[in-house]
Amino acid sequence: MKAAKIYGARDIRVEEAELPTLEEGMVKVKVEYAGICGSDMHEYLAGTYPMRTQPVLGHEFSGVVVEVGEGVTKTKVGDRVAVEPLIPCGKCDNCQRGFVNLCTERQGYGYTVSGGFAQFAVVKQENTFHLPENMS
């Protein structure tokens, strides 16, 4: 698949990338739309971002589910979804109190996990939100 990878300041390249592996509880999304966030622009201009551990940007994206892993129950092939980029640990004190945005061990699509500036993304089913049929 093709993906946009960042290598440094003002250095983003569209190149071949490995197709994401579908695991239990996850869905494969064919990315249809991906927004450019201010943090993406900051990284493009500065070449660094504190949370980045992998090169595929894009944490604001949506698309169509093309494959589901074992154990997936709330999402099916053909569903149009938006993806929540935050991946909380679910175990830290903040998560236990419902403050997942303050998770001390959080991960994120487009930061620590390959994001939506690619043809496909594999995400947890919990991170998908169905889009209404009347929404373009």
Coordinates of C-alpha atoms in Angstrom, one line a residue:
M1 CA 0.0 0.0 0.0
K2 CA 1.0 3.6 -0.3
A3 CA 1.6 5.7 2.8
A4 CA 2.9 9.2 3.6
K5 CA 5.9 8.9 5.9
I6 CA 7.7 11.8 7.7
Y7 CA 11.5 11.7 7.8
G8 CA 12.2 15.2 9.1
A9 CA 11.4 18.9 8.7
R10 CA 9.7 19.4 5.3
D11 CA 10.4 15.9 4.3
I12 CA 7.3 13.7 3.8
R13 CA 7.5 11.0 1.2
V14 CA 4.7 8.9 -0.3
E15 CA 6.1 5.4 -0.6
E16 CA 5.3 1.7 -0.3
A17 CA 4.5 0.5 3.2
E18 CA 3.6 -2.9 4.6
L19 CA -0.1 -3.6 4.7
P20 CA -1.2 -3.6 8.4
T21 CA -1.8 -7.0 10.0
L22 CA -5.3 -7.6 11.2
E23 CA -5.5 -8.9 14.8
E24 CA -8.2 -10.0 17.1
G25 CA -10.7 -7.2 18.0
M26 CA -9.4 -5.0 15.2
V27 CA -10.8 -3.8 11.8
K28 CA -9.1 -2.8 8.6
V29 CA -10.2 0.5 7.3
K30 CA -9.8 1.7 3.7
V31 CA -9.0 5.3 4.4
E32 CA -11.2 7.7 2.4
Y33 CA -10.5 11.0 4.1
A34 CA -7.7 12.2 6.4
G35 CA -7.5 15.7 7.9
I36 CA -4.3 17.7 8.4
C37 CA -4.1 18.7 12.0
G38 CA -2.1 21.5 13.5
S39 CA 0.2 19.0 15.1
D40 CA 0.9 17.4 11.7
M41 CA 1.8 20.9 10.4
H42 CA 4.0 21.5 13.4
E43 CA 5.9 18.3 12.8
Y44 CA 6.2 18.9 9.1
L45 CA 7.7 22.3 9.8
A46 CA 9.8 21.4 12.8
G47 CA 10.6 17.8 12.0
T48 CA 9.9 16.5 15.4
Y49 CA 6.9 15.8 17.7
P50 CA 7.3 14.5 21.3
M51 CA 4.9 11.5 21.0
R52 CA 6.0 10.3 17.5
T53 CA 7.5 6.8 17.5
Q54 CA 6.6 5.7 13.9
P55 CA 6.6 7.6 10.6
V56 CA 3.0 7.4 9.2
L57 CA 1.1 10.5 10.2
G58 CA -2.7 11.1 10.2
H59 CA -4.7 10.9 13.4
E60 CA -7.9 12.5 12.0
F61 CA -9.4 10.0 9.4
S62 CA -12.4 8.1 8.3
G63 CA -13.1 5.4 5.8
V64 CA -14.9 2.1 5.0
V65 CA -14.3 -1.1 6.9
V66 CA -13.0 -3.7 4.5
E67 CA -12.1 -6.6 6.9
V68 CA -12.8 -7.5 10.5
G69 CA -10.7 -9.6 12.9
E70 CA -11.9 -12.3 15.2
G71 CA -14.1 -11.1 18.1
V72 CA -15.3 -8.0 16.3
T73 CA -19.0 -7.5 17.1
K74 CA -19.9 -3.9 16.7
T75 CA -18.5 -3.2 13.2
K76 CA -18.9 -5.1 9.9
V77 CA -17.5 -5.0 6.4
G78 CA -19.0 -2.0 4.5
D79 CA -19.5 0.2 7.5
R80 CA -18.5 3.8 7.1
V81 CA -16.5 4.9 10.2
A82 CA -14.6 7.7 11.8
V83 CA -11.6 6.8 13.9
E84 CA -10.9 8.0 17.4
P85 CA -7.1 8.3 17.5
L86 CA -6.6 8.0 21.2
I87 CA -5.7 4.5 22.5
P88 CA -5.9 4.6 26.3
C89 CA -4.4 1.9 28.5
G90 CA -7.6 1.4 30.5
K91 CA -5.5 0.6 33.6
C92 CA -3.9 3.7 34.9
D93 CA -5.6 5.9 37.6
N94 CA -6.8 8.4 35.1
C95 CA -8.4 5.8 32.9
Q96 CA -10.0 4.1 35.9
R97 CA -11.6 7.5 36.8
G98 CA -12.8 8.0 33.2
F99 CA -10.2 10.6 32.2
V100 CA -8.8 8.6 29.2
N101 CA -7.6 11.8 27.6
L102 CA -5.1 12.0 30.5
C103 CA -4.0 8.4 30.3
T104 CA -0.3 8.2 31.4
E105 CA 0.4 5.3 29.0
R106 CA -1.7 6.4 26.0
Q107 CA -0.9 5.5 22.5
G108 CA -2.4 7.0 19.3
Y109 CA -3.0 6.4 15.7
G110 CA -0.7 8.7 13.7
Y111 CA 1.7 9.0 16.7
T112 CA 2.7 5.7 18.2
V113 CA 0.7 3.5 15.8
S114 CA 0.6 3.9 12.0
G115 CA -2.1 6.5 11.1
G116 CA -4.5 7.5 8.4
F117 CA -2.1 9.0 5.8
A118 CA -2.1 5.6 4.2
Q119 CA -4.4 3.6 2.0
F120 CA -5.4 1.3 4.9
A121 CA -5.3 1.5 8.7
V122 CA -5.9 -1.2 11.2
V123 CA -7.6 0.0 14.4
K124 CA -9.4 -1.4 17.4
Q125 CA -13.1 -1.8 16.9
E126 CA -13.6 0.4 20.1
N127 CA -12.0 3.3 18.2
T128 CA -14.5 3.2 15.3
F129 CA -17.6 5.3 15.3
H130 CA -20.3 4.7 12.6
L131 CA -21.0 7.6 10.3
P132 CA -24.7 8.4 9.4
E133 CA -25.8 7.4 5.9
N134 CA -26.8 11.0 5.2
M135 CA -23.3 12.3 5.9
S136 CA -21.1 12.8 2.9

